[in-house]
Amino acid sequence: MRNSLPGWFAGAGLLLGSLPAISVAQQATTVSGRVLNEAGAPVQGASVSISALNIGAYTNAEGRFSFSVPAGRTGPATVTARRIGYSPASAAVTLSGAPITQDFTLRTAATQLEGVVVTALGVTREKSQLGTAQQQISAEDLTQTKAMNLVQQVQGKISGVQITGAGTQGGSTNILIRGANTLAGNNQPLFVVDGVPVSNFNRGGTLSNGYDFGNAISDLNPEDIETFTVLKGPNAAAIYGSRAANGVIVITTKKGSASAGRMRTELTSSLTMDRPMLLPDFQNQYGQGSAGEFEFVNGAGGGNCDGCDQSFGPKLDGRLIDQFTGKNQPWVAHPNNVKDFFETGRTFSSTLSVSGGTERANARLSVGVDNVDGYVPNNFFQKASGVLSGGLQVNDKLNTTATIQYIRNNGKNRAGTGYNNSILEQFFWFGRQVDINALKNYKQGGGVNGGPDSREYNWNYNYHNNPYWIQGENGISDTRDRFIASAQATYQFTDWLNASLRSGSDIFRFDVDRQFAPGFLNGTYVNAAYNGGFQFTNDYNNEHNTELIVNLNRNILPNLAFTAMAGGNVRREYYSNESVTTTGISVAGIYNVANAAITPTLGQEVRRRHVNSAFGSASFTWNGWWTVEGTARNDWSSTLPKGANSYFYPSVNTSIVLSDAIPAIKNNVLSYLKLRGSLAEVGSDAAPYQLQTLFSGNPNKFGGLPQFSLGDVLAEPNLKPELTRSSEVGVEASFFDGRASLDATYYDKRTRNQIYTVPVSATTGFAQKLINAGEMQNKGFEALLAVTPIQARNFTWTSTFNYAKNENKVLELAPGVSIINLGGGLFGEMRLEARPGQPYGAIVGYGFARDEQGRVLVEDGHPVHADTMSYLGSIMPKWTGGWNNQFTYKNLSLNVLFDMSRGGKLMSYTNLVGHYSGVLEGSLLGREIDWDQPGVLFNGVNADGTPNTTRVNSEAFFQNMFGLAEPYVYDADFVKLREIRVGFDLPQRYANRLRASSLSLALTGRNLAVWKDVPNVDPEFAYSSGNFQGVEYGVPANPRSIGLSVRITP
Amino acid sequence: MISRKLYFLGAIGALGLAACDNDKLTEVNQNPNSPTDAPTSTLFTSSARLTAARFLDGVGGTRYGFLAQHMAEVQYPESDQYIRLRGNNAAGLFSTPYSSELQDLQLVAQRGLAANEAGTYGPALILQSWEFGYITDTFGDVPYSQAFKADSGILSPAYDEQKAIYAGIFANLDKAAKDLGAASNTLGGSDPIYGGAPAKWQKFANSLRARHALRLVNVDQATASAQLQAAFSGPGGLITTNADNALIQWPGDGVYDNPWSNNFKTRDDHRVSDRLINVLREFNDPRITVLAMAPDRDAEAVEGRTTKWCPTDFTTNCYIGLANALTHAQASPLVPTTSRIGGIFYPGATAYGNYGGGGSAYPSPLMTAAEVLFIQAEAAARGLGGLTAGQANGFYQAAIRASMEQYGIPSAQITAYLASPAGTLAAGNAGLIQIAKQKWLALFQDPLNAWAEVRRTCQPATVEPGPAAAEAILPRRLQYPTNESATNAESRAEAVARQGADNLRTRIYWDKNPTAAPTYQAGCGDRAS
């Protein structure tokens, strides 16, 4: 075989059908050169090759490449340089044995209609031959600015992807691709890193309680990512199987490459300042109390309303009133008492990587550190990650690569979420006269101001803890230790046939330790009669995949290229959780099981799932412009019934580059036109252990007696897999020689046989029943339009607009089921539902009673509440979009990204509670002059049809509004100035002093401005990445960050 | 070359074979966390705890406790105003009990019946009847005969008429009382109410039968009387001493505490209603010191009231009740000047101070001797159930004594009280009013039962919606949970068509003829203003 190489190439050339006439020469030809971009900067990692000979190299950091063509190959050949994000460039050379120098300048592809892209299974392919929609983000686009979660860094950049940033710092980021598919299951996409599916495990908070510990995908360091590709639906992702129904995000990490004996070092550092982007508008005219009265005695009801937590008290006119700070204090507003609680957070982030290699071996080691000082007091996050990847070309046939990544992610004293736990909660139940600075010294104790001795110094001893005490004395910490590792060996049988075996695991342990000091008022965590409590939980997750794939790639006819792939995958998932919880400990401050005064509740859960799969694909490309591809997959899942656990699903897609097929259609305007279409089906299995109704044990003994109870879910022993069927057609076109381009897709996807539990009448003895029914549809249109309005010698302006309109509709639920409850509001005034004929996530709640003419009915001056709940809107936006502008002038660049969402609704409990409690500016309605005059004149009619003329006072008015959802449902529309980046590449001489090839500085900003309809809150929020979204309470706005970053490239 | 290819093809084949052995794959799906079966006794323990925690709470969650107006809400009066009692707010009294403990009790009963063990099915049937009584008295028609039949494919159980549910309760209690006579103690220690003692369960069965019999008296006096008689003469007798009370003894271990004390740990928005304080004051009742505590501050000084705050120098005037369903603004200033519920219900340390202790382990009564004796007193006074008017005063006095002893009132004070005018039963309607008021007092820890009695007897007549209540009439029932409209719409609609609109004003079967109550007064339950 060693001797037969030339013959091999000859054979390959014949088969590829494009072998130029090459005669035999006596010595090897060296081809070398440099690849630069339009700005003259080196392009690293570009592939330069003579594809006909299957020979080539990658450029190094200086953009240089060199390879040699074996002796015996002479004659004309085409050398092509390619790099993701650029249009390929080719040059004709003549191989003669004499060294050839050939440089290339690559032009940035505005929307990358052409070029090599990463597709399913991490395979790089010509985008022009893809029949499905996908969008790829390059490393540069990804790291424009710094957010706490990788996924947030692509916000606004990908059409059809709705990303909702977390409420609390370090919290969950929700991501939906083309809407929600499944009624009750997971709607988050699958993440795959270098071929290994990785977990996006979420431990979120809720509307009423809890802590949001974020989702696990945030572990990945964006600086290690080479490409971030979104396969937008089942069509692009069918080959990933069960979990592809929600789309797939394929991530490849940076690798080492040949470096001519040098070590390549890259350093990126950034410092970012964060503050909540907005805070509610509070009123500053009335202080704590009710009916205009207040007097502090002990903060627990001993005085007039001193245990109250609303602000309908006396006017803040400077009169002297006994307050928590002392007798006869001036009664004045503290307008910044909420704002002052928040600090300026700091994020310091650095990644150092070294890489290098030879022709046969390469390696890259990267170490990244994030240090975040949160914007609530005493809140910190730390992340350290190390990635080592290496590749070894063992011999001509065998290539091996391996990557191991270790991440340690640590959060300290995160703020709580929801009605009973949010750090903002007490500012909505608050006295506007409270001097927040006086609360900082909480250690002086409650005895100082007449409160309970056992409590911290505070302004109220009935319902709230001092927020500084909460953050200072209750240790909430979470640690995730994670390994993501994979190894792959590829054996090249011939130049058209190879097989690769890949095995990879994602393993993490996630510890959450919550320690609550005595006096912590949330009864979920601490029993008031004891000395504190704790909750320890420990998650262990291990997913292992082993995959064998055989690839075939050869031309059948001179003009017909054929590629095929067949493979099998074995997936093993193991998850376990253990928890120890007690609401009472004996000795304060010792958070150990041995110190539990109340017998701890022990929790234990184990989940296993095994899935075996066989899959394959075949594609034919005619003349390079017409491609037809088919895929097929069969899965066998452990979670489906014995004998019926196999399910098969196919897909087919085609693409035609019309401008190549009919070159005549190209003209001055149209430069490129491609049509594509695809049909796909993806099956999904169920969660483990759904086939049988079981008894659940209660971990607590009742006075020593064991307790069991029959489960509330009626199981379905004959479950069938869930099926998502999707069709899409798309057009890709570029105009004016690439100055403008459009990539648009229309899709229609339906998920049926959904596996979910439907509520059944509890009178059956079960609350829910597992079923295989229902259908949900998402159809929509998404487009990416890119234009380069100005392209001068020194100045370029590129503008990209992405738009996605998704129409989600619940088509059908189970027979006899008209509503699925996705979750309830706080006080029973609303619920989030799935209802046939309406979009998923319908807000249903109590509204105003109206007469036949639609006028609101009023009784005694108050609006009358409707007797039944009604539909008040859907949380699903009608469309989302992003608009990115990039301006470059010489070595200066400016990026401005707007992100927008329109047409969805949200339910705001911040507004409900903040009006009821009288702290928000809006609650001044009816007490503009004094607390009891002139009153609110509600616009409505009395029962007899006469207009309402009765004025009611503000406090009574807002109290009467309690129980209504309608006044607090708002448009969730927003436009955000999501990112600004001003970049500056320092002149080469400065870089040279550091022995680097480039040195760049950037000023960055995130979430700098918002235009919105809803008052007082950020319309974008999440507590978890679950399906209960769009209902807000006390979520701090997403951070506004301003930062400075430095990047040194070798 | 060829051999390598074969090697790889072999590997593919092996992977394919692994993929084919897919039946074995499903063995992974055996749930390691939960069993497919559980001991009957453990189901009973869990059910008994849940059932009591749910229907003897009333201050947390749904806060239905305000309906009986033993208590009033001092800071956030939405429940007291009936706003937080609409729609799904009452789901916790309907949906959850069916799918939790009632379902488990059904299993216990079925298993007991299959094994012919009355010691198992008897207590299950009695406890289930106890709970169904509360559910039907709260909502009216509810699923009964078709409930718990998902196995037979019934996923939309029909609603039974309340009359039929009552008949079912009577039949089950009859069977339980009879069969328990020859039963052995099968539940033993896993029965947290009676330790499995069949004789005690018999007493509970007969007593519960009497409770429900009397409930029907305004609409079907004949059945009421017959069932009372059957109850009074049932095998094993009645609960007539506090030693036989059906109680849930809370461990008070921080995990399972008395639900009231649990709520009071962090919430200080309950006060004793002025309705209750006034009745206690009217007769100078020593129980006032147990059921209420003196307010933090002197209301006389603060409010200019005529009542006096006097924590050391006891008179009943030291206790100040709170009016029900005031507005927010009216109620809030009264926090320091109105009486909290008695210290025995408090857990010790609370978030807002220490107001008493022992409440965590304070038992919740499912049925007491006092209630049974009052039932007998009323039956006697009205000549029902085979009793005669001459027996009434005896039962009446025994009932008051039992209630006072239950709260640890010293014997001398009881004797003195019984010697006062309130301690002797008057003749005719005046006597029936005395019985009704005393019974309402005695049901202090059983607010749903007390609310039912107020609806039936119209006593105390002071129980009416407060000024800011969302209804102008004392609620006659609660709304079906909204889930039922979605999951069992037709059955629910039939019930609504039969029973009347699904609101808080519709009268349920036994409440349809309120004027038949001898103690009825015009405008009963209507807001006076």
Coordinates of N, CA, C and O in Angstrom, one line a residue, chain B residues 3-78:
Chain B
S3 N -8.7 -7.7 5.4 CA -9.0 -8.2 6.8 C -9.5 -7.0 7.6 O -10.4 -7.1 8.5
R4 N -8.9 -5.8 7.4 CA -9.3 -4.7 8.2 C -10.7 -4.3 7.9 O -11.5 -3.9 8.8
K5 N -11.0 -4.4 6.6 CA -12.4 -4.0 6.2 C -13.3 -5.0 6.9 O -14.4 -4.6 7.5
L6 N -12.9 -6.3 6.9 CA -13.8 -7.2 7.6 C -14.0 -6.9 9.0 O -15.0 -7.1 9.6
Y7 N -12.9 -6.5 9.6 CA -12.9 -6.2 11.0 C -13.9 -5.1 11.3 O -14.7 -5.2 12.2
F8 N -13.9 -4.1 10.5 CA -14.8 -3.0 10.7 C -16.2 -3.4 10.4 O -17.1 -3.0 11.2
L9 N -16.4 -4.2 9.4 CA -17.7 -4.6 9.1 C -18.3 -5.4 10.2 O -19.4 -5.3 10.6
G10 N -17.3 -6.2 10.8 CA -17.7 -7.0 11.9 C -18.2 -6.2 13.1 O -19.2 -6.4 13.8
A11 N -17.5 -5.1 13.3 CA -17.8 -4.2 14.4 C -19.2 -3.6 14.1 O -20.0 -3.4 15.1
I12 N -19.4 -3.2 12.9 CA -20.8 -2.6 12.6 C -21.8 -3.7 12.9 O -22.9 -3.4 13.4
G13 N -21.5 -4.9 12.5 CA -22.5 -6.0 12.7 C -22.7 -6.2 14.2 O -23.9 -6.3 14.6
A14 N -21.7 -6.1 15.0 CA -21.8 -6.3 16.4 C -22.7 -5.2 17.0 O -23.6 -5.4 17.8
L15 N -22.5 -4.0 16.5 CA -23.3 -2.8 17.0 C -24.8 -3.0 16.6 O -25.7 -2.8 17.4
G16 N -24.9 -3.5 15.4 CA -26.3 -3.8 14.9 C -27.0 -4.9 15.7 O -28.1 -4.7 16.1
L17 N -26.2 -5.9 16.1 CA -26.8 -7.0 16.9 C -27.2 -6.4 18.3 O -28.3 -6.7 18.8
A18 N -26.3 -5.6 18.8 CA -26.6 -5.0 20.1 C -28.0 -4.2 20.0 O -28.8 -4.3 20.9
A19 N -28.1 -3.5 18.9 CA -29.3 -2.8 18.7 C -30.5 -3.7 18.5 O -31.6 -3.2 18.7
C20 N -30.3 -4.9 18.1 CA -31.4 -5.8 17.9 C -32.0 -6.4 19.2 O -33.1 -6.9 19.3
D21 N -31.1 -6.5 20.2 CA -31.5 -7.1 21.4 C -32.3 -6.1 22.2 O -32.0 -5.8 23.3
N22 N -33.4 -5.7 21.6 CA -34.1 -4.5 22.2 C -35.2 -4.8 23.2 O -35.6 -3.9 23.9
D23 N -35.6 -6.1 23.3 CA -36.5 -6.3 24.4 C -35.8 -6.3 25.7 O -36.4 -5.8 26.7
K24 N -34.6 -6.7 25.7 CA -33.8 -6.7 26.9 C -33.6 -5.2 27.4 O -33.5 -4.9 28.6
L25 N -33.6 -4.3 26.4 CA -33.4 -2.9 26.7 C -34.5 -2.4 27.7 O -34.2 -1.6 28.5
T26 N -35.7 -2.9 27.5 CA -36.8 -2.4 28.3 C -36.7 -2.8 29.7 O -37.4 -2.2 30.6
E27 N -35.8 -3.7 30.0 CA -35.6 -4.1 31.5 C -35.0 -2.9 32.3 O -35.2 -2.9 33.5
V28 N -34.4 -2.1 31.5 CA -33.8 -0.9 32.2 C -34.9 0.0 32.8 O -34.7 0.8 33.7
N29 N -36.1 -0.2 32.2 CA -37.2 0.7 32.6 C -38.0 0.3 33.9 O -39.0 0.8 34.1
Q30 N -37.4 -0.6 34.6 CA -38.0 -0.9 35.9 C -37.6 0.2 36.9 O -36.5 0.5 37.1
N31 N -38.6 0.9 37.4 CA -38.4 2.0 38.3 C -37.8 1.6 39.6 O -38.3 0.9 40.4
P32 N -36.5 2.1 39.8 CA -35.9 1.6 41.1 C -36.3 2.5 42.3 O -35.9 2.2 43.4
N33 N -37.1 3.5 42.0 CA -37.5 4.5 43.1 C -38.8 4.1 43.8 O -38.9 4.5 45.0
S34 N -39.7 3.5 43.1 CA -41.0 3.3 43.7 C -41.5 1.8 43.5 O -41.3 1.3 42.4
P35 N -42.2 1.3 44.4 CA -42.7 -0.1 44.3 C -44.0 -0.2 43.5 O -44.7 0.8 43.4
T36 N -44.3 -1.4 43.1 CA -45.6 -1.6 42.4 C -46.7 -1.9 43.4 O -47.8 -2.0 43.0
D37 N -46.3 -2.1 44.6 CA -47.3 -2.4 45.6 C -46.8 -1.9 46.9 O -45.6 -1.7 47.1
A38 N -47.7 -1.6 47.9 CA -47.3 -1.1 49.2 C -48.3 -1.7 50.2 O -49.4 -1.9 49.9
P39 N -47.8 -1.9 51.4 CA -48.6 -2.4 52.5 C -49.8 -1.6 52.8 O -49.7 -0.4 52.8
T40 N -50.9 -2.2 53.0 CA -52.2 -1.6 53.2 C -52.1 -0.6 54.4 O -52.6 0.5 54.4
S41 N -51.4 -1.0 55.4 CA -51.4 -0.2 56.7 C -50.7 1.1 56.4 O -51.1 2.1 56.9
T42 N -49.7 1.1 55.5 CA -49.0 2.4 55.2 C -49.9 3.3 54.4 O -49.8 4.6 54.5
L43 N -50.8 2.8 53.6 CA -51.8 3.6 52.9 C -52.7 4.3 53.9 O -53.1 5.5 53.7
F44 N -53.1 3.5 54.9 CA -54.1 4.0 55.9 C -53.5 5.2 56.7 O -54.1 6.2 56.9
T45 N -52.2 5.0 57.1 CA -51.5 6.0 57.9 C -51.5 7.3 57.1 O -51.9 8.4 57.6
S46 N -51.0 7.2 55.9 CA -50.9 8.4 55.1 C -52.3 9.1 54.9 O -52.4 10.3 55.0
S47 N -53.3 8.3 54.6 CA -54.6 8.9 54.4 C -55.2 9.6 55.6 O -55.8 10.6 55.5
A48 N -55.0 8.9 56.7 CA -55.6 9.5 58.0 C -54.9 10.9 58.2 O -55.6 11.9 58.6
R49 N -53.6 11.0 58.0 CA -52.9 12.2 58.3 C -53.4 13.3 57.3 O -53.8 14.4 57.7
L50 N -53.5 12.9 56.0 CA -53.8 13.9 55.0 C -55.3 14.4 55.2 O -55.6 15.6 55.0
T51 N -56.1 13.5 55.5 CA -57.5 13.8 55.6 C -57.8 14.8 56.7 O -58.5 15.8 56.6
A52 N -57.1 14.6 57.8 CA -57.2 15.6 58.9 C -56.6 16.9 58.6 O -57.1 18.0 58.9
A53 N -55.4 16.8 58.1 CA -54.7 18.1 57.8 C -55.5 19.0 56.8 O -55.4 20.2 56.9
R54 N -56.2 18.3 55.9 CA -56.9 19.1 54.9 C -58.2 19.7 55.4 O -58.5 20.9 55.2
F55 N -59.0 18.9 56.1 CA -60.3 19.4 56.5 C -60.4 20.0 57.9 O -61.5 20.5 58.3
L56 N -59.3 19.9 58.6 CA -59.3 20.6 59.9 C -58.3 21.7 60.0 O -57.8 22.1 61.0
D57 N -58.0 22.2 58.8 CA -57.0 23.3 58.8 C -57.8 24.6 58.8 O -58.3 25.1 59.8
G58 N -58.0 25.2 57.6 CA -58.9 26.3 57.5 C -58.2 27.7 57.7 O -58.8 28.7 57.4
V59 N -57.0 27.7 58.2 CA -56.3 28.9 58.3 C -55.2 29.1 57.2 O -54.9 30.2 56.8
G60 N -54.6 28.0 56.8 CA -53.6 28.1 55.7 C -54.3 27.8 54.4 O -55.6 27.5 54.4
G61 N -53.6 27.8 53.3 CA -54.1 27.4 52.0 C -55.4 28.1 51.7 O -55.5 29.3 51.5
T62 N -56.5 27.4 51.6 CA -57.8 27.9 51.2 C -58.4 28.9 52.2 O -59.1 29.8 51.8
R63 N -58.0 28.8 53.4 CA -58.5 29.7 54.4 C -60.0 29.7 54.5 O -60.7 30.8 54.7
Y64 N -60.6 28.5 54.4 CA -62.1 28.4 54.5 C -62.5 28.7 55.9 O -63.7 28.8 56.2
G65 N -61.5 28.7 56.8 CA -61.8 28.8 58.2 C -62.7 30.1 58.5 O -63.4 30.1 59.5
F66 N -62.5 31.1 57.7 CA -63.3 32.3 58.0 C -64.8 32.2 57.7 O -65.6 33.0 58.2
L67 N -65.2 31.1 57.0 CA -66.6 31.0 56.7 C -67.4 30.8 58.0 O -68.6 31.3 58.1
A68 N -66.9 30.1 59.0 CA -67.6 29.9 60.2 C -67.6 31.1 61.1 O -68.3 31.2 62.1
Q69 N -66.7 32.1 60.8 CA -66.5 33.3 61.5 C -66.2 33.1 63.0 O -66.5 33.9 63.9
H70 N -65.4 32.0 63.2 CA -64.7 31.9 64.5 C -63.6 32.9 64.5 O -63.1 33.4 65.5
M71 N -63.0 33.1 63.3 CA -61.9 33.9 63.1 C -62.1 35.0 62.1 O -63.1 34.9 61.3
A72 N -61.3 36.0 62.1 CA -61.4 37.0 61.1 C -60.0 37.4 60.6 O -59.0 37.1 61.3
E73 N -59.9 37.9 59.4 CA -58.6 38.2 58.8 C -58.2 39.7 59.1 O -59.0 40.6 58.7
V74 N -57.1 39.9 59.7 CA -56.8 41.2 60.1 C -56.0 42.1 59.2 O -56.0 43.3 59.2
Q75 N -55.2 41.4 58.3 CA -54.4 42.2 57.4 C -54.7 42.1 55.9 O -54.9 43.2 55.3
Y76 N -54.9 41.0 55.4 CA -55.2 40.8 54.0 C -56.5 40.1 53.9 O -56.5 38.8 53.8
P77 N -57.6 40.8 54.0 CA -58.9 40.1 54.3 C -59.6 39.5 53.1 O -60.8 39.3 53.1
E78 N -58.8 39.2 52.0 CA -59.5 38.7 50.8 C -60.2 37.4 51.0 O -61.3 37.2 50.4

